[in-house]
mmCIF file of C-alpha atoms in Angstrom:
data_model
loop_
_atom_site.group_PDB
_atom_site.id
_atom_site.type_symbol
_atom_site.label_atom_id
_atom_site.label_comp_id
_atom_site.label_asym_id
_atom_site.label_seq_id
_atom_site.Cartn_x
_atom_site.Cartn_y
_atom_site.Cartn_z
ATOM 1 C CA UNK A 1 46.032 -1.523 -33.157
ATOM 2 C CA UNK A 2 45.608 -5.074 -34.618
ATOM 3 C CA UNK A 3 43.354 -7.253 -31.937
ATOM 4 C CA UNK A 4 46.145 -9.906 -31.443
ATOM 5 C CA UNK A 5 48.150 -7.158 -30.710
ATOM 6 C CA UNK A 6 45.993 -5.349 -28.003
ATOM 7 C CA UNK A 7 45.381 -8.923 -26.676
ATOM 8 C CA UNK A 8 48.887 -9.521 -26.063
ATOM 9 C CA UNK A 9 49.192 -6.115 -24.530
ATOM 10 C CA UNK A 10 46.282 -6.173 -22.179
ATOM 11 C CA UNK A 11 47.105 -10.099 -21.208
ATOM 12 C CA UNK A 12 45.272 -12.522 -23.573
ATOM 13 C CA UNK A 13 44.180 -14.982 -20.755
ATOM 14 C CA UNK A 14 43.144 -12.305 -18.307
ATOM 15 C CA UNK A 15 40.860 -10.275 -20.944
ATOM 16 C CA UNK A 16 39.452 -13.672 -22.514
ATOM 17 C CA UNK A 17 38.268 -14.993 -19.248
ATOM 18 C CA UNK A 18 35.713 -12.067 -17.948
ATOM 19 C CA UNK A 19 34.260 -12.067 -21.542
ATOM 20 C CA UNK A 20 33.753 -15.895 -21.323
ATOM 21 C CA UNK A 21 32.154 -15.503 -17.674
ATOM 22 C CA UNK A 22 30.014 -12.448 -19.191
ATOM 23 C CA UNK A 23 28.561 -14.637 -22.235
ATOM 24 C CA UNK A 24 27.818 -17.135 -19.551
ATOM 25 C CA UNK A 25 26.101 -14.772 -17.475
ATOM 26 C CA UNK A 26 24.015 -13.358 -20.521
ATOM 27 C CA UNK A 27 23.035 -17.248 -21.303
ATOM 28 C CA UNK A 28 21.690 -17.750 -17.766
ATOM 29 C CA UNK A 29 20.158 -14.407 -16.638
ATOM 30 C CA UNK A 30 18.967 -14.440 -13.136
ATOM 31 C CA UNK A 31 15.016 -15.354 -12.532
ATOM 32 C CA UNK A 32 12.856 -12.806 -10.886
ATOM 33 C CA UNK A 33 9.825 -14.592 -9.410
ATOM 34 C CA UNK A 34 6.371 -12.878 -9.270
ATOM 35 C CA UNK A 35 3.056 -14.129 -7.289
ATOM 36 C CA UNK A 36 -0.028 -11.967 -6.859
ATOM 37 C CA UNK A 37 -3.311 -13.080 -5.834
ATOM 38 C CA UNK A 38 -5.383 -11.326 -8.840
ATOM 39 C CA UNK A 39 -6.330 -12.232 -12.000
ATOM 40 C CA UNK A 40 -4.225 -13.161 -15.000
ATOM 41 C CA UNK A 41 -5.370 -9.691 -17.023
ATOM 42 C CA UNK A 42 -4.055 -7.737 -13.800
ATOM 43 C CA UNK A 43 -1.090 -9.592 -13.691
ATOM 44 C CA UNK A 44 -0.057 -9.166 -17.222
ATOM 45 C CA UNK A 45 -0.883 -5.452 -16.983
ATOM 46 C CA UNK A 46 1.083 -5.041 -13.629
ATOM 47 C CA UNK A 47 4.141 -6.594 -14.647
ATOM 48 C CA UNK A 48 4.474 -4.090 -17.777
ATOM 49 C CA UNK A 49 5.003 -1.585 -14.879
ATOM 50 C CA UNK A 50 7.659 -4.037 -13.286
ATOM 51 C CA UNK A 51 9.460 -4.305 -16.688
ATOM 52 C CA UNK A 52 9.445 -0.632 -17.128
ATOM 53 C CA UNK A 53 10.997 -0.127 -13.572
ATOM 54 C CA UNK A 54 13.707 -2.626 -14.654
ATOM 55 C CA UNK A 55 14.056 -1.179 -18.085
ATOM 56 C CA UNK A 56 14.485 2.256 -16.715
ATOM 57 C CA UNK A 57 17.573 1.322 -15.161
ATOM 58 C CA UNK A 58 19.109 -0.212 -17.689
ATOM 59 C CA UNK A 59 18.038 -3.725 -17.549
ATOM 60 C CA UNK A 60 16.646 -5.944 -20.505
ATOM 61 C CA UNK A 61 14.468 -8.811 -20.289
ATOM 62 C CA UNK A 62 15.748 -12.062 -21.195
ATOM 63 C CA UNK A 63 19.325 -10.536 -21.526
ATOM 64 C CA UNK A 64 19.855 -9.399 -17.978
ATOM 65 C CA UNK A 65 17.094 -11.374 -16.276
ATOM 66 C CA UNK A 66 13.824 -13.430 -16.616
ATOM 67 C CA UNK A 67 10.485 -12.929 -15.186
ATOM 68 C CA UNK A 68 8.354 -16.162 -14.099
ATOM 69 C CA UNK A 69 4.665 -15.404 -12.814
ATOM 70 C CA UNK A 70 2.101 -17.051 -11.008
ATOM 71 C CA UNK A 71 -1.684 -15.538 -10.400
ATOM 72 C CA UNK A 72 -4.183 -16.680 -7.727
ATOM 73 C CA UNK A 73 -7.236 -15.436 -9.655
ATOM 74 C CA UNK A 74 -8.604 -14.210 -6.159
ATOM 75 C CA UNK A 75 -8.212 -18.150 -4.828
ATOM 76 C CA UNK A 76 -6.060 -17.299 -1.726
ATOM 77 C CA UNK A 77 -5.764 -20.783 -0.700
ATOM 78 C CA UNK A 78 -3.748 -21.323 -3.888
ATOM 79 C CA UNK A 79 -1.004 -19.022 -2.778
ATOM 80 C CA UNK A 80 1.330 -21.356 -1.100
ATOM 81 C CA UNK A 81 1.204 -23.822 -3.801
ATOM 82 C CA UNK A 82 2.150 -21.427 -6.241
ATOM 83 C CA UNK A 83 4.753 -20.066 -3.874
ATOM 84 C CA UNK A 84 6.533 -23.100 -3.644
ATOM 85 C CA UNK A 85 6.385 -23.779 -7.524
ATOM 86 C CA UNK A 86 8.487 -20.602 -7.838
ATOM 87 C CA UNK A 87 10.712 -21.523 -5.189
ATOM 88 C CA UNK A 88 11.709 -24.618 -6.923
ATOM 89 C CA UNK A 89 12.711 -22.735 -9.947
ATOM 90 C CA UNK A 90 15.639 -21.040 -7.832
ATOM 91 C CA UNK A 91 14.829 -17.133 -8.362
ATOM 92 C CA UNK A 92 17.485 -14.467 -7.929
ATOM 93 C CA UNK A 93 14.592 -11.995 -6.166
ATOM 94 C CA UNK A 94 11.121 -12.573 -5.277
ATOM 95 C CA UNK A 95 8.372 -10.281 -5.976
ATOM 96 C CA UNK A 96 5.229 -10.611 -3.699
ATOM 97 C CA UNK A 97 2.256 -8.384 -4.846
ATOM 98 C CA UNK A 98 -0.154 -7.664 -2.431
ATOM 99 C CA UNK A 99 0.242 -11.116 -0.541
ATOM 100 C CA UNK A 100 1.145 -12.032 3.056
ATOM 101 C CA UNK A 101 0.339 -15.469 2.510
ATOM 102 C CA UNK A 102 3.459 -15.712 -0.076
ATOM 103 C CA UNK A 103 5.246 -13.514 1.969
ATOM 104 C CA UNK A 104 5.106 -15.822 4.644
ATOM 105 C CA UNK A 105 5.880 -18.872 2.929
ATOM 106 C CA UNK A 106 8.766 -17.607 1.399
ATOM 107 C CA UNK A 107 10.174 -16.201 4.861
ATOM 108 C CA UNK A 108 9.739 -19.611 6.513
ATOM 109 C CA UNK A 109 10.947 -21.750 3.705
ATOM 110 C CA UNK A 110 13.320 -20.014 2.071
ATOM 111 C CA UNK A 111 14.474 -17.095 4.235
ATOM 112 C CA UNK A 112 17.936 -16.346 2.149
ATOM 113 C CA UNK A 113 16.219 -15.403 -0.965
ATOM 114 C CA UNK A 114 15.564 -11.275 -1.550
ATOM 115 C CA UNK A 115 12.073 -10.341 -1.066
ATOM 116 C CA UNK A 116 10.605 -7.316 -2.919
ATOM 117 C CA UNK A 117 7.116 -6.645 -1.351
ATOM 118 C CA UNK A 118 4.735 -4.540 -3.336
ATOM 119 C CA UNK A 119 1.080 -3.181 -2.650
ATOM 120 C CA UNK A 120 1.320 -4.267 0.690
ATOM 121 C CA UNK A 121 -2.077 -3.281 2.506
ATOM 122 C CA UNK A 122 -0.147 -3.663 6.161
ATOM 123 C CA UNK A 123 2.566 -1.406 8.081
ATOM 124 C CA UNK A 124 6.058 -3.850 7.498
ATOM 125 C CA UNK A 125 7.298 -2.820 10.846
ATOM 126 C CA UNK A 126 3.782 -3.892 13.013
ATOM 127 C CA UNK A 127 4.178 -7.345 11.020
ATOM 128 C CA UNK A 128 7.605 -7.906 12.402
ATOM 129 C CA UNK A 129 9.456 -8.419 8.858
ATOM 130 C CA UNK A 130 11.085 -4.658 8.741
ATOM 131 C CA UNK A 131 13.195 -3.373 11.627
ATOM 132 C CA UNK A 132 12.464 0.137 9.991
ATOM 133 C CA UNK A 133 11.393 1.824 6.697
ATOM 134 C CA UNK A 134 14.949 3.321 6.509
ATOM 135 C CA UNK A 135 16.716 -0.042 6.821
ATOM 136 C CA UNK A 136 14.511 -2.965 6.796
ATOM 137 C CA UNK A 137 17.310 -5.583 7.545
ATOM 138 C CA UNK A 138 17.281 -9.145 6.789
ATOM 139 C CA UNK A 139 16.420 -10.045 3.012
ATOM 140 C CA UNK A 140 13.016 -7.864 2.527
ATOM 141 C CA UNK A 141 12.283 -4.572 1.036
ATOM 142 C CA UNK A 142 9.618 -2.918 -0.912
ATOM 143 C CA UNK A 143 6.686 -0.821 -0.872
ATOM 144 C CA UNK A 144 3.486 -0.668 1.510
ATOM 145 C CA UNK A 145 -0.071 0.844 0.459
ATOM 146 C CA UNK A 146 -0.372 2.420 3.739
ATOM 147 C CA UNK A 147 0.277 5.942 4.069
ATOM 148 C CA UNK A 148 1.375 7.284 7.155
ATOM 149 C CA UNK A 149 -1.613 6.685 9.693
ATOM 150 C CA UNK A 150 -2.227 3.548 7.752
ATOM 151 C CA UNK A 151 -5.329 2.250 6.874
ATOM 152 C CA UNK A 152 -7.557 4.998 8.739
ATOM 153 C CA UNK A 153 -5.803 7.707 7.094
ATOM 154 C CA UNK A 154 -6.247 5.954 3.670
ATOM 155 C CA UNK A 155 -9.819 5.520 4.353
ATOM 156 C CA UNK A 156 -10.650 8.713 5.520
ATOM 157 C CA UNK A 157 -9.285 10.172 2.606
ATOM 158 C CA UNK A 158 -11.278 7.975 -0.007
ATOM 159 C CA UNK A 159 -14.452 8.386 2.104
ATOM 160 C CA UNK A 160 -13.850 12.395 1.920
ATOM 161 C CA UNK A 161 -13.793 12.058 -1.855
ATOM 162 C CA UNK A 162 -17.081 9.688 -1.858
ATOM 163 C CA UNK A 163 -18.921 12.400 0.479
ATOM 164 C CA UNK A 164 -18.116 15.066 -1.820
ATOM 165 C CA UNK A 165 -19.454 13.005 -4.719
ATOM 166 C CA UNK A 166 -22.308 11.527 -2.878
ATOM 167 C CA UNK A 167 -23.272 13.983 0.067
ATOM 168 C CA UNK A 168 -26.598 12.544 1.282
ATOM 169 C CA UNK A 169 -24.998 9.258 2.303
ATOM 170 C CA UNK A 170 -26.676 8.194 5.729
ATOM 171 C CA UNK A 171 -25.905 4.568 6.069
ATOM 172 C CA UNK A 172 -22.933 3.009 4.319
ATOM 173 C CA UNK A 173 -22.611 -0.785 3.672
ATOM 174 C CA UNK A 174 -19.618 -2.680 3.291
ATOM 175 C CA UNK A 175 -19.613 -5.896 1.730
ATOM 176 C CA UNK A 176 -16.579 -8.370 2.507
ATOM 177 C CA UNK A 177 -15.411 -11.905 3.157
ATOM 178 C CA UNK A 178 -16.436 -13.381 6.329
ATOM 179 C CA UNK A 179 -13.043 -13.286 8.934
ATOM 180 C CA UNK A 180 -13.150 -17.250 9.028
ATOM 181 C CA UNK A 181 -12.521 -17.504 5.704
ATOM 182 C CA UNK A 182 -9.036 -15.375 5.809
ATOM 183 C CA UNK A 183 -6.289 -17.406 6.726
ATOM 184 C CA UNK A 184 -4.108 -16.091 9.307
ATOM 185 C CA UNK A 185 -1.131 -16.084 7.116
ATOM 186 C CA UNK A 186 -2.923 -13.779 5.034
ATOM 187 C CA UNK A 187 -3.571 -10.638 7.066
ATOM 188 C CA UNK A 188 -6.964 -9.239 7.179
ATOM 189 C CA UNK A 189 -7.746 -6.486 5.111
ATOM 190 C CA UNK A 190 -11.362 -6.786 5.649
ATOM 191 C CA UNK A 191 -11.184 -6.286 9.328
ATOM 192 C CA UNK A 192 -8.620 -3.137 8.920
ATOM 193 C CA UNK A 193 -11.456 -1.621 6.693
ATOM 194 C CA UNK A 194 -14.049 -1.833 9.041
ATOM 195 C CA UNK A 195 -12.204 -0.676 11.903
ATOM 196 C CA UNK A 196 -11.271 2.640 9.734
ATOM 197 C CA UNK A 197 -14.791 3.067 8.400
ATOM 198 C CA UNK A 198 -16.031 2.691 12.176
ATOM 199 C CA UNK A 199 -14.182 5.327 13.328
ATOM 200 C CA UNK A 200 -14.286 7.688 10.237
ATOM 201 C CA UNK A 201 -18.192 7.254 10.228
ATOM 202 C CA UNK A 202 -18.991 9.442 12.900
ATOM 203 C CA UNK A 203 -16.838 12.195 11.481
ATOM 204 C CA UNK A 204 -18.719 11.901 8.017
ATOM 205 C CA UNK A 205 -22.001 11.587 9.495
ATOM 206 C CA UNK A 206 -22.893 7.978 8.400
ATOM 207 C CA UNK A 207 -24.039 5.005 10.180
ATOM 208 C CA UNK A 208 -21.834 1.939 9.150
ATOM 209 C CA UNK A 209 -23.009 -1.517 8.295
ATOM 210 C CA UNK A 210 -21.210 -4.461 7.224
ATOM 211 C CA UNK A 211 -22.129 -7.938 5.503
ATOM 212 C CA UNK A 212 -20.212 -10.760 5.343
ATOM 213 C CA UNK A 213 -19.814 -13.428 2.331
ATOM 214 C CA UNK A 214 -18.471 -16.696 2.402
ATOM 215 C CA UNK A 215 -18.095 -16.795 -1.527
ATOM 216 C CA UNK A 216 -19.000 -14.547 -4.325
ATOM 217 C CA UNK A 217 -22.004 -16.891 -4.758
ATOM 218 C CA UNK A 218 -23.257 -14.918 -1.597
ATOM 219 C CA UNK A 219 -22.808 -11.527 -3.249
ATOM 220 C CA UNK A 220 -26.441 -10.971 -4.442
ATOM 221 C CA UNK A 221 -27.884 -11.769 -1.196
ATOM 222 C CA UNK A 222 -25.130 -9.165 0.562
ATOM 223 C CA UNK A 223 -26.671 -6.679 -1.824
ATOM 224 C CA UNK A 224 -29.901 -7.673 -1.112
ATOM 225 C CA UNK A 225 -29.628 -7.466 2.908
ATOM 226 C CA UNK A 226 -28.069 -3.904 2.135
ATOM 227 C CA UNK A 227 -31.057 -2.569 0.364
ATOM 228 C CA UNK A 228 -33.512 -3.927 2.972
ATOM 229 C CA UNK A 229 -31.748 -2.148 5.628
ATOM 230 C CA UNK A 230 -32.052 1.367 3.338
ATOM 231 C CA UNK A 231 -28.216 1.616 2.704
ATOM 232 C CA UNK A 232 -27.408 4.540 0.693
ATOM 233 C CA UNK A 233 -24.204 3.482 -0.956
ATOM 234 C CA UNK A 234 -21.999 0.498 -0.824
ATOM 235 C CA UNK A 235 -18.249 -0.058 0.039
ATOM 236 C CA UNK A 236 -16.445 -2.851 -1.544
ATOM 237 C CA UNK A 237 -13.662 -4.261 0.539
ATOM 238 C CA UNK A 238 -10.289 -4.263 -1.109
ATOM 239 C CA UNK A 239 -10.020 -8.100 -0.767
ATOM 240 C CA UNK A 240 -8.342 -9.686 -3.691
ATOM 241 C CA UNK A 241 -11.050 -12.507 -3.978
ATOM 242 C CA UNK A 242 -13.506 -9.728 -5.063
ATOM 243 C CA UNK A 243 -11.192 -9.451 -8.142
ATOM 244 C CA UNK A 244 -11.917 -13.044 -8.938
ATOM 245 C CA UNK A 245 -14.840 -12.420 -10.731
ATOM 246 C CA UNK A 246 -15.351 -8.614 -10.682
ATOM 247 C CA UNK A 247 -17.687 -8.360 -13.769
ATOM 248 C CA UNK A 248 -20.341 -10.511 -11.531
ATOM 249 C CA UNK A 249 -19.725 -7.924 -8.424
ATOM 250 C CA UNK A 250 -20.404 -5.041 -10.602
ATOM 251 C CA UNK A 251 -23.301 -6.410 -12.169
ATOM 252 C CA UNK A 252 -24.748 -7.018 -9.125
ATOM 253 C CA UNK A 253 -24.327 -3.591 -7.712
ATOM 254 C CA UNK A 254 -25.465 -1.930 -11.014
ATOM 255 C CA UNK A 255 -28.834 -3.557 -10.556
ATOM 256 C CA UNK A 256 -28.713 -1.830 -6.958
ATOM 257 C CA UNK A 257 -29.331 1.249 -8.362
ATOM 258 C CA UNK A 258 -26.736 2.616 -5.684
ATOM 259 C CA UNK A 259 -23.736 4.547 -5.346
ATOM 260 C CA UNK A 260 -20.393 2.279 -4.958
ATOM 261 C CA UNK A 261 -17.129 3.196 -3.711
ATOM 262 C CA UNK A 262 -14.096 0.698 -3.817
ATOM 263 C CA UNK A 263 -10.548 0.696 -3.670
ATOM 264 C CA UNK A 264 -8.746 -0.516 -6.993
ATOM 265 C CA UNK A 265 -8.719 2.020 -10.100
ATOM 266 C CA UNK A 266 -9.697 -1.253 -12.302
ATOM 267 C CA UNK A 267 -12.903 -1.734 -10.626
ATOM 268 C CA UNK A 268 -14.013 2.139 -11.172
ATOM 269 C CA UNK A 269 -13.025 1.203 -14.760
ATOM 270 C CA UNK A 270 -15.475 -1.637 -14.543
ATOM 271 C CA UNK A 271 -18.172 0.165 -13.549
ATOM 272 C CA UNK A 272 -17.709 1.231 -9.895
ATOM 273 C CA UNK A 273 -19.121 4.905 -9.359
ATOM 274 C CA UNK A 274 -15.792 5.426 -7.654
ATOM 275 C CA UNK A 275 -12.398 4.117 -6.208
ATOM 276 C CA UNK A 276 -9.220 5.800 -4.184
ATOM 277 C CA UNK A 277 -5.980 4.080 -3.939
ATOM 278 C CA UNK A 278 -2.217 4.484 -4.192
ATOM 279 C CA UNK A 279 -0.891 4.426 -7.973
ATOM 280 C CA UNK A 280 -0.380 0.753 -8.237
ATOM 281 C CA UNK A 281 1.669 1.467 -11.760
ATOM 282 C CA UNK A 282 4.114 3.567 -9.791
ATOM 283 C CA UNK A 283 4.480 0.909 -6.921
ATOM 284 C CA UNK A 284 5.186 -1.513 -9.447
ATOM 285 C CA UNK A 285 7.579 0.781 -11.200
ATOM 286 C CA UNK A 286 9.308 1.461 -8.032
ATOM 287 C CA UNK A 287 9.590 -2.338 -6.708
ATOM 288 C CA UNK A 288 10.985 -2.821 -10.408
ATOM 289 C CA UNK A 289 14.068 -0.221 -9.357
ATOM 290 C CA UNK A 290 14.817 -2.104 -6.223
ATOM 291 C CA UNK A 291 14.967 -5.584 -8.100
ATOM 292 C CA UNK A 292 17.366 -4.362 -10.231
ATOM 293 C CA UNK A 293 19.357 -3.172 -7.403
ATOM 294 C CA UNK A 294 19.634 -6.284 -5.567
ATOM 295 C CA UNK A 295 20.432 -8.286 -9.217
ATOM 296 C CA UNK A 296 23.028 -5.786 -9.235
ATOM 297 C CA UNK A 297 24.379 -6.507 -6.086
ATOM 298 C CA UNK A 298 22.575 -4.614 -3.547
ATOM 299 C CA UNK A 299 21.604 -6.031 0.186
ATOM 300 C CA UNK A 300 17.467 -5.718 0.262
ATOM 301 C CA UNK A 301 18.071 -5.081 3.831
ATOM 302 C CA UNK A 302 19.648 -2.004 2.898
ATOM 303 C CA UNK A 303 17.101 -0.732 0.586
ATOM 304 C CA UNK A 304 14.284 1.786 2.300
ATOM 305 C CA UNK A 305 11.119 0.375 2.312
ATOM 306 C CA UNK A 306 8.829 2.962 0.601
ATOM 307 C CA UNK A 307 5.722 4.126 1.557
ATOM 308 C CA UNK A 308 3.322 5.031 -1.143
ATOM 309 C CA UNK A 309 3.559 8.868 -2.261
ATOM 310 C CA UNK A 310 1.310 8.980 -5.401
ATOM 311 C CA UNK A 311 -2.780 8.097 -5.357
ATOM 312 C CA UNK A 312 -5.134 7.664 -7.707
ATOM 313 C CA UNK A 313 -8.956 8.970 -7.886
ATOM 314 C CA UNK A 314 -11.301 7.342 -10.433
ATOM 315 C CA UNK A 315 -14.715 8.167 -11.268
ATOM 316 C CA UNK A 316 -16.655 6.495 -13.471
ATOM 317 C CA UNK A 317 -18.621 9.216 -15.272
ATOM 318 C CA UNK A 318 -20.843 6.426 -17.063
ATOM 319 C CA UNK A 319 -22.323 5.396 -13.673
ATOM 320 C CA UNK A 320 -22.562 9.078 -12.199
ATOM 321 C CA UNK A 321 -24.988 9.940 -15.203
ATOM 322 C CA UNK A 322 -27.045 6.642 -14.568
ATOM 323 C CA UNK A 323 -27.356 7.627 -10.922
ATOM 324 C CA UNK A 324 -28.130 11.077 -11.765
ATOM 325 C CA UNK A 325 -24.945 12.071 -9.817
ATOM 326 C CA UNK A 326 -22.837 15.197 -10.998
ATOM 327 C CA UNK A 327 -19.572 15.652 -9.460
ATOM 328 C CA UNK A 328 -18.690 19.106 -8.225
ATOM 329 C CA UNK A 329 -15.818 21.046 -9.873
ATOM 330 C CA UNK A 330 -13.499 20.718 -7.253
ATOM 331 C CA UNK A 331 -13.696 16.958 -7.186
ATOM 332 C CA UNK A 332 -13.150 16.806 -10.769
ATOM 333 C CA UNK A 333 -10.147 19.021 -10.514
ATOM 334 C CA UNK A 334 -8.651 16.521 -8.241
ATOM 335 C CA UNK A 335 -9.477 13.369 -10.456
ATOM 336 C CA UNK A 336 -7.132 11.296 -11.772
ATOM 337 C CA UNK A 337 -8.855 9.654 -14.288
ATOM 338 C CA UNK A 338 -12.662 10.042 -15.623
ATOM 339 C CA UNK A 339 -14.317 7.070 -17.165
ATOM 340 C CA UNK A 340 -16.656 7.846 -20.222
#
């Protein structure tokens, strides 16, 4: 059948108008905004996972959506300004990665924008922005880092692995930013970590000490204080400000000649002895699924707020050999990534 005959049968006007509408949508795809406190290097890597999640459900970048990125390079004070920059672009969906500050800014200044939160180290129900995990309500959904049991359960698992790796830990020194430097809207991960470590210290048989820093310029002094206190190992807070200059952090810890435990996989990849956290790649991919559903018409408040189900244990074997540590076979079997 000729095209003209088909249009006459189908109704030329009714057929052509949707085609024009689709062409307009392709010309101006919806904008997905993305903000995180981490560095540009990590943002670029993480957004590959977000893009993969969108692609997996059939959405193609620059055709079905565009992506605008902002990253704070560990400077939490920049988060509100960067968030407002993205809000001015009128995004269709806003993805917030590991930042309560950005989340609160959006909810206050643009409450009607759909939000997908990922890598959140807090309970969304306890924080008051989700009614339940199954049905968050409002304009928000996403995923959270903490498994059932919160930071204590995650820390217990992390320290359990660390004690298998370094069984003779008698004093564990945590290095973290001072509480007074943490904006109220940013939450306080270090405080949650300290509470969890104090709770598990008796169970694992070590004394817990903590060392505050004001800036990363104080990191060497914190390490020196720990060495004076004869700590057996260092635990590094998951605060994203540590990431601002993680090579410097790792260099300082390497000089201490002490075993080190941290949260994020890329810290162990850079030189810490061990890290354990939820699989950040999986969380970003799953956030991509949720973004796609919202672009396709789903209401964010009706999409379940997911809890992490995949976790990643990383051991840096180069660091282990330097410290004279031999991981037991049972721990090696549980390890997801060995850095040689």
